[in-house]
Coordinates of C-alpha atoms in Angstrom, one line a residue:
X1 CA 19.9 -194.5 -60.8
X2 CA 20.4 -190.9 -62.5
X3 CA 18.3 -188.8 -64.4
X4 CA 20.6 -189.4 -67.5
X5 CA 20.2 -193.0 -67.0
X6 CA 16.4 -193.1 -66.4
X7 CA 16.3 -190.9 -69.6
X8 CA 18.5 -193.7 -71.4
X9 CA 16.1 -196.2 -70.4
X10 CA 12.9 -194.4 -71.6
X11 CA 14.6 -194.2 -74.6
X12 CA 15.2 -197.5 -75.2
X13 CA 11.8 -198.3 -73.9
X14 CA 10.4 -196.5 -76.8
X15 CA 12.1 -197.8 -79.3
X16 CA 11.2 -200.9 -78.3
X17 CA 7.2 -200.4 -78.4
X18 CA 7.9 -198.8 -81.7
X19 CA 9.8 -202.1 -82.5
X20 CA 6.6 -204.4 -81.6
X21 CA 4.2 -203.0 -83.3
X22 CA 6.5 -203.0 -86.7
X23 CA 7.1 -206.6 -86.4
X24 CA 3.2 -207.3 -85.4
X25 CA 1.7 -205.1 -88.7
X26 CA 4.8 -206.7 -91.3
X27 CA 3.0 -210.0 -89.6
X28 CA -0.2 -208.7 -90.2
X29 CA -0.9 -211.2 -86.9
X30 CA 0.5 -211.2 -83.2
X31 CA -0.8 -209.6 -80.1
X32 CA 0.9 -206.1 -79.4
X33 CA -1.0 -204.4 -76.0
X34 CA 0.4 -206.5 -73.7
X35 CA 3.6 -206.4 -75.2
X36 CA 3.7 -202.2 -75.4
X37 CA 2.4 -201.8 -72.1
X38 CA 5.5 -204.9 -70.8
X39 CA 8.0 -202.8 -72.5
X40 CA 9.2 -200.8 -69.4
X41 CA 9.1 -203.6 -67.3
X42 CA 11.5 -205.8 -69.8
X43 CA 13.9 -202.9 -70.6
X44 CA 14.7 -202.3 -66.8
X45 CA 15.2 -206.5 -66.2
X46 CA 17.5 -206.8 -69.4
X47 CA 19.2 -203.5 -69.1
X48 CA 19.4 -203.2 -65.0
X49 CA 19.0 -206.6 -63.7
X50 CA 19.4 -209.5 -65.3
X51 CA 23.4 -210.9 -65.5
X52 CA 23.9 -211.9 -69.2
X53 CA 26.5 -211.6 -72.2
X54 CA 24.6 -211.3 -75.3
X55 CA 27.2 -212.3 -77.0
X56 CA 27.3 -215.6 -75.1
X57 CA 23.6 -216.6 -74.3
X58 CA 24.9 -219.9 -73.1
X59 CA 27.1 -218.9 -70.6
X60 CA 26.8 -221.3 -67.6
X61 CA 26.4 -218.4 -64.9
X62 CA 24.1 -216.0 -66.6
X63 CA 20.9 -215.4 -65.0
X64 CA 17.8 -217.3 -66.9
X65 CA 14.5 -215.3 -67.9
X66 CA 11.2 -217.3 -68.3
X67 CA 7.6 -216.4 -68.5
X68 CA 4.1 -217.8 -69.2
X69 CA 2.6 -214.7 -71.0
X70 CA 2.9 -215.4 -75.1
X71 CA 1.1 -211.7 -75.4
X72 CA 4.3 -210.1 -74.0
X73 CA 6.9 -212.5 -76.7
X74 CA 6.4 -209.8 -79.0
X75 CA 8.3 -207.4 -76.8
X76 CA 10.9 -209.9 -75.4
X77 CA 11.8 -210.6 -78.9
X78 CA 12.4 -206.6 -79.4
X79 CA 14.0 -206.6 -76.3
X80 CA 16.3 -209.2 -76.9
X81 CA 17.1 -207.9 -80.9
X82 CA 17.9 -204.3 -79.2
X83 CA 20.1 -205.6 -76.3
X84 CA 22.2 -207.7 -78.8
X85 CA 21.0 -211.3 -79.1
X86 CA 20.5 -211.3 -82.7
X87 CA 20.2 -208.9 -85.6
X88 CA 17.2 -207.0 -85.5
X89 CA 16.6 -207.8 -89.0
X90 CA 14.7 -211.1 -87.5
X91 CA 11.9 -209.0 -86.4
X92 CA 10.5 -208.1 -90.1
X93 CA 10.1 -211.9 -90.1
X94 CA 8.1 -212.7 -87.1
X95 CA 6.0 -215.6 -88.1
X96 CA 6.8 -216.2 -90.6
X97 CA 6.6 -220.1 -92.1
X98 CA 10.5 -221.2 -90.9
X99 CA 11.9 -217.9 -89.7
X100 CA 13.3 -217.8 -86.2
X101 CA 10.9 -215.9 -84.2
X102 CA 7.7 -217.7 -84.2
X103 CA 4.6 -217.0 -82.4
X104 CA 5.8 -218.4 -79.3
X105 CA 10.0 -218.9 -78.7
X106 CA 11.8 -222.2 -79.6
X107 CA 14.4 -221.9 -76.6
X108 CA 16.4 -224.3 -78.2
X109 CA 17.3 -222.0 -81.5
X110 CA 16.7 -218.4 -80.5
X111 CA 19.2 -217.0 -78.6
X112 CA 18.0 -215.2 -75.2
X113 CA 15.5 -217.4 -74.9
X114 CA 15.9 -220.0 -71.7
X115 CA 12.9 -222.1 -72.0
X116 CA 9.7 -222.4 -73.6
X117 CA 7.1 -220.1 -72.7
X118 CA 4.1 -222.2 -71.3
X119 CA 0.7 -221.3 -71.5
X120 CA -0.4 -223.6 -69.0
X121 CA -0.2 -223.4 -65.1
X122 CA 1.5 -223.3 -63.0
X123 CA 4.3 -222.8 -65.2
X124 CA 6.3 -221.1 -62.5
X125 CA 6.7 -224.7 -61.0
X126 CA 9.5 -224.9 -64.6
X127 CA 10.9 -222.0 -63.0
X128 CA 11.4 -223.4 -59.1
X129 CA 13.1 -226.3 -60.3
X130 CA 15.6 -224.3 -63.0
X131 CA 15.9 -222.1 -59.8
X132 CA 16.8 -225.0 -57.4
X133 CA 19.2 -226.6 -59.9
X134 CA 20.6 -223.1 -60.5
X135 CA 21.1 -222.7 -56.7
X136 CA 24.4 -225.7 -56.5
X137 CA 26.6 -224.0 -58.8
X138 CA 29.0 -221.3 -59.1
X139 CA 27.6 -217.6 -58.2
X140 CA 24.2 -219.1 -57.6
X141 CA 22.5 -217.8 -60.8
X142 CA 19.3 -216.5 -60.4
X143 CA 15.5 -216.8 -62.7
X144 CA 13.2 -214.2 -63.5
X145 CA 9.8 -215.9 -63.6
X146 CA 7.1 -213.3 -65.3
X147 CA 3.7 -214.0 -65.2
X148 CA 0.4 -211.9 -64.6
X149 CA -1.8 -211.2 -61.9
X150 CA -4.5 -213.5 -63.7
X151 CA -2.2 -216.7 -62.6
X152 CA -3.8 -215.8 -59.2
X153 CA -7.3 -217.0 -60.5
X154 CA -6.3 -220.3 -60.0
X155 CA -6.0 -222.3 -57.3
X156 CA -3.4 -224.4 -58.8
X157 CA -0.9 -221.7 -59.0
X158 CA -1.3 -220.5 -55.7
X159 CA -1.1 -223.9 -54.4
X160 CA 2.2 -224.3 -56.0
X161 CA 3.5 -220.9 -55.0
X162 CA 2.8 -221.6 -51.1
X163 CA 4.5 -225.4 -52.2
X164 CA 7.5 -223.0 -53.3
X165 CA 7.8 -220.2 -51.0
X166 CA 8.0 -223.3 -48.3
X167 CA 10.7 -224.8 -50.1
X168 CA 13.1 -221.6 -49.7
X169 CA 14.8 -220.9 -53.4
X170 CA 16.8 -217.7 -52.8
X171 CA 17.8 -217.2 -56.4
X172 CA 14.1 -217.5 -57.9
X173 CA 12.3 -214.3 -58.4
X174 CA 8.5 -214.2 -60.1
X175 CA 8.1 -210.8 -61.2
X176 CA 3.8 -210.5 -61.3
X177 CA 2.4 -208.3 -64.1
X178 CA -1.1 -206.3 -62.9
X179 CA -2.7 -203.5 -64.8
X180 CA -2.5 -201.4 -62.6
X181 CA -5.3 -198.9 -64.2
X182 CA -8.0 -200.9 -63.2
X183 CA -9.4 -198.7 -60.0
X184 CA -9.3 -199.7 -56.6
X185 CA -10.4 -203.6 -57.6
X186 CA -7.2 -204.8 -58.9
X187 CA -5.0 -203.1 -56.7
X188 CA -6.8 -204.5 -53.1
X189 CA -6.6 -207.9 -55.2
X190 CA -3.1 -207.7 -55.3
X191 CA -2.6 -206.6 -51.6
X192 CA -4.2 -210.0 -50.9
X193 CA -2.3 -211.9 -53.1
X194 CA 1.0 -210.3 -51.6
X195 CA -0.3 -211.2 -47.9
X196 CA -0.8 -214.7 -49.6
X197 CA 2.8 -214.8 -50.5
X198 CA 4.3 -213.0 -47.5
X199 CA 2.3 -215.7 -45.4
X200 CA 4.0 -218.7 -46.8
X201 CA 8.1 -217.6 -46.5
X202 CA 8.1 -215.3 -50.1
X203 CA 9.9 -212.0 -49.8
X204 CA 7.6 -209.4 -51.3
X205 CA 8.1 -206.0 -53.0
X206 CA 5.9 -203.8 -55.3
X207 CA 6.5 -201.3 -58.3
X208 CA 5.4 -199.6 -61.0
X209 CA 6.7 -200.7 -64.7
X210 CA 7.5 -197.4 -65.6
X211 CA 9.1 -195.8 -62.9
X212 CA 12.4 -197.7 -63.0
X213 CA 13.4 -195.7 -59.9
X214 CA 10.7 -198.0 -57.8
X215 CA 11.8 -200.6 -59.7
X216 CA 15.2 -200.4 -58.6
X217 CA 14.6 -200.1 -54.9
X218 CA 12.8 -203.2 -55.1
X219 CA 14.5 -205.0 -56.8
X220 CA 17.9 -203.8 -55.0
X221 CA 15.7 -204.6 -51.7
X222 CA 16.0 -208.2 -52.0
X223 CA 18.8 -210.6 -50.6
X224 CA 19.6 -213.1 -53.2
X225 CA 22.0 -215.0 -50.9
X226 CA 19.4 -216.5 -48.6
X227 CA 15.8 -216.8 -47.3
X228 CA 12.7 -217.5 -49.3
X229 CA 11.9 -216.7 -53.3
X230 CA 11.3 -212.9 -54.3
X231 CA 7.9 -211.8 -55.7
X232 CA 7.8 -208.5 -57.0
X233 CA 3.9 -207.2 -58.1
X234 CA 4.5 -204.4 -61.1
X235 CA 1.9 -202.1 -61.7
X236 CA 2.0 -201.8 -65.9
X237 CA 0.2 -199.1 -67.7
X238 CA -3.5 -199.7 -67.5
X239 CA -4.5 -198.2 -70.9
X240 CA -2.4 -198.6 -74.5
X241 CA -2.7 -195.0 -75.6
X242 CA -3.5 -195.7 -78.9
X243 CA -6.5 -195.3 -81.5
X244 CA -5.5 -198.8 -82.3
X245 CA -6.0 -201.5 -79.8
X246 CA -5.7 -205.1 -79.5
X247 CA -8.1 -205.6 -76.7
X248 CA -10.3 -208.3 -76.9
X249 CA -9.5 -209.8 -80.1
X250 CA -8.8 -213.8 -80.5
X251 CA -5.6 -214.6 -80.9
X252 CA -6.0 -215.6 -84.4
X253 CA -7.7 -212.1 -84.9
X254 CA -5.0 -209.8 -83.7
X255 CA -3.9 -207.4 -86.5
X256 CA -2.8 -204.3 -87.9
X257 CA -3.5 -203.1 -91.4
X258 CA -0.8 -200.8 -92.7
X259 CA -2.5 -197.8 -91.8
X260 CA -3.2 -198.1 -88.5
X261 CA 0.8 -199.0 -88.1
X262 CA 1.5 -195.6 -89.7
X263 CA -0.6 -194.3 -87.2
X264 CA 0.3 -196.4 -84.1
X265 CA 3.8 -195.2 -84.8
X266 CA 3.3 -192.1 -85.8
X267 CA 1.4 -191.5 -82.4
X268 CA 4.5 -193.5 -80.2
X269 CA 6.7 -191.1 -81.7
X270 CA 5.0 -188.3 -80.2
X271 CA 4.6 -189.3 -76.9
X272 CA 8.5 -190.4 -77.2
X273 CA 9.2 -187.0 -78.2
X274 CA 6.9 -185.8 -75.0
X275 CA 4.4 -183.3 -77.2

C-alpha cells in the first residue's frame, strides 16, 4: 500500500467520523465513541478487504460482514452510505420511526448488511456456520466476524471459539476490537487471549486500526485456502479526542445537542486537516 493510497484512506476515514456524529446529533440519540474510534478499522475492511459490488449486495460470491457490537452500527451505516450501498441521504434519518437505518440493522432491507447484529454471545457461532456453509460454493467466500475484546469475558465465547478453531473454517475471519490505550492491562490480556486461540488450531495476527499499513500485512498474512479460522486483535484508538464524549452513558442516554455537534465537528475537521 502507497503513501497516496494510505492518504486516500485517511481521508475517507474522516469523513466518515464526521458522518457519525451528524447522523447521531440529527438523532439527538445513538452511541458515537465506539463508532469514531471503529472508523479506521471499517474503512480498511470495506475499502481493502472485503470482496463486494455495492451495486449488487446480493451477489452470491461476495464476502459477508457481521458483528455483535450495536455501538460501532453507527459507523457501518456511514461506511456503507460512503462506499455506495445507498444514498447517503438515509443517514439524516437514523432512527427515525420507519426509516431504514434503525438503531440496530434489519439485514433483510438495508443493503450491505448480511445478518442481524446480535447482542448476545457468542454470536460468532452465526458467523462459523455462515462461514461453513460459505465454504461449499464457488470461490469459497469468506466472513468478517467483528466483535470486541470484552466477548473474552465470558466463558461461553471462548468455549465456542476453541469449539470453532477445532472445527477448521478457512474462510471465517473474527477481527477482535481492544482499546488499545488502556496501559499495559489490556494489552497482556490480549497476548493471552491470542495464546488461547493459537492453542486451539486459529491462525492469529495483530494490528493497529489506524495504521492500515499493519493492517494490510496481516491481513495479506493469512491463507484463506486452508487451515484453521483467522483471528486478527486490532488495537483502536484508546481515547475519542473530543470535548464531547459518549463514555459511560446508557444507551437510552447517548446524545448530542446541536452545539456540541458544531463542536465535535468543528474539532474533526481540524485534526483531518492535521493543525
Amino acid at each position: 500500500m502507497d503513501d497516496k493510497r494510505i492518504e486516500e484512506l485517511k481521508s475517507i476515514a474522516a469523513e466518515v467520523r464526521k458522518d457519525i456524529l451528524r447522523m447521531v446529533g440529527l438523532a439527538r440519540s445513538g452511541p458515537f465513541e465506539t463508532s469514531i474510534s471503529a472508523a479506521d478499522l471499517l474503512v480498511y475492511l470495506y475499502w481493502e478487504e472485503l470482496l463486494l459490488v455495492p451495486a449488487e449486495p446480493r451477489r452470491e460470491d461476495r464476502d459477508r460482514f457481521v458483528t455483535d457490537i450495536p455501538a460501532a452500527v453507527p459507523a457501518l451505516y456511514a461506511v456503507l452510505a460512503r462506499r455506495g450501498f445507498f444514498e447517503r441521504e438515509h443517514l439524516w434519518h437514523y432512527r427515525r420511526l420507519g426509516a431504514m437505518l434503525q438503531a440496530l440493522p434489519d439485514f433483510k432491507r438495508t443493503p450491505g448488511i448480511d445478518a442481524p447484529c446480535l447482542a448476545v454471545q457468542p454470536a460468532v457461532a452465526m458467523a462459523a456456520a455462515l462461514a461453513e456453509e460459505l465454504a461449499g460454493k464457488e470461490g469459497k467466500p469468506r466472513v468478517v466476524f467483528l466483535t470486541a475484546d470484552l466477548s473474552f469475558e465470558s466463558e461461553e465465547f471462548i468455549g465456542e471459539m476453541k469449539y470453532i478453531g477445532r472445527r477448521r473454517i478457512p474462510n471465517l475471519l473474527t477481527v477482535i476490537a481492544s482499546r488499545g490505550a488502556e496501559a499495559d492491562g489490556g494489552s497482556r490480556i490480549s497476548e493471552d487471549n491470542m495464546e488461547t486461540l493459537s492453542s486451539c488450531g486459529w491462525r492469529v495476527r495483530r494490528a493497529v486500526s489506524e495504521d492500515f499499513r499493519s493492517l494490510e500485512e496481516a491481513c495479506d498474512s493469512f491463507d484463506y485456502s486452508g487451515g484453521g479460522p483467522k483471528a486478527l486483535f486490532v488495537s483502536t484508538v484508546g481515547e475519542l479526542g473530543l470535548s464531547v464524549s459518549d463514555t459511560g452513558r446508557s444507551e437510552a442516554a447517548h446524545s448530542l445537542s446541536m452545539s456540541e455537534l458544531d463542536q465535535a465537528l468543528e474539532e474533526l475537521e481540524v485534526k483531518s486537516n492535521g493543525h
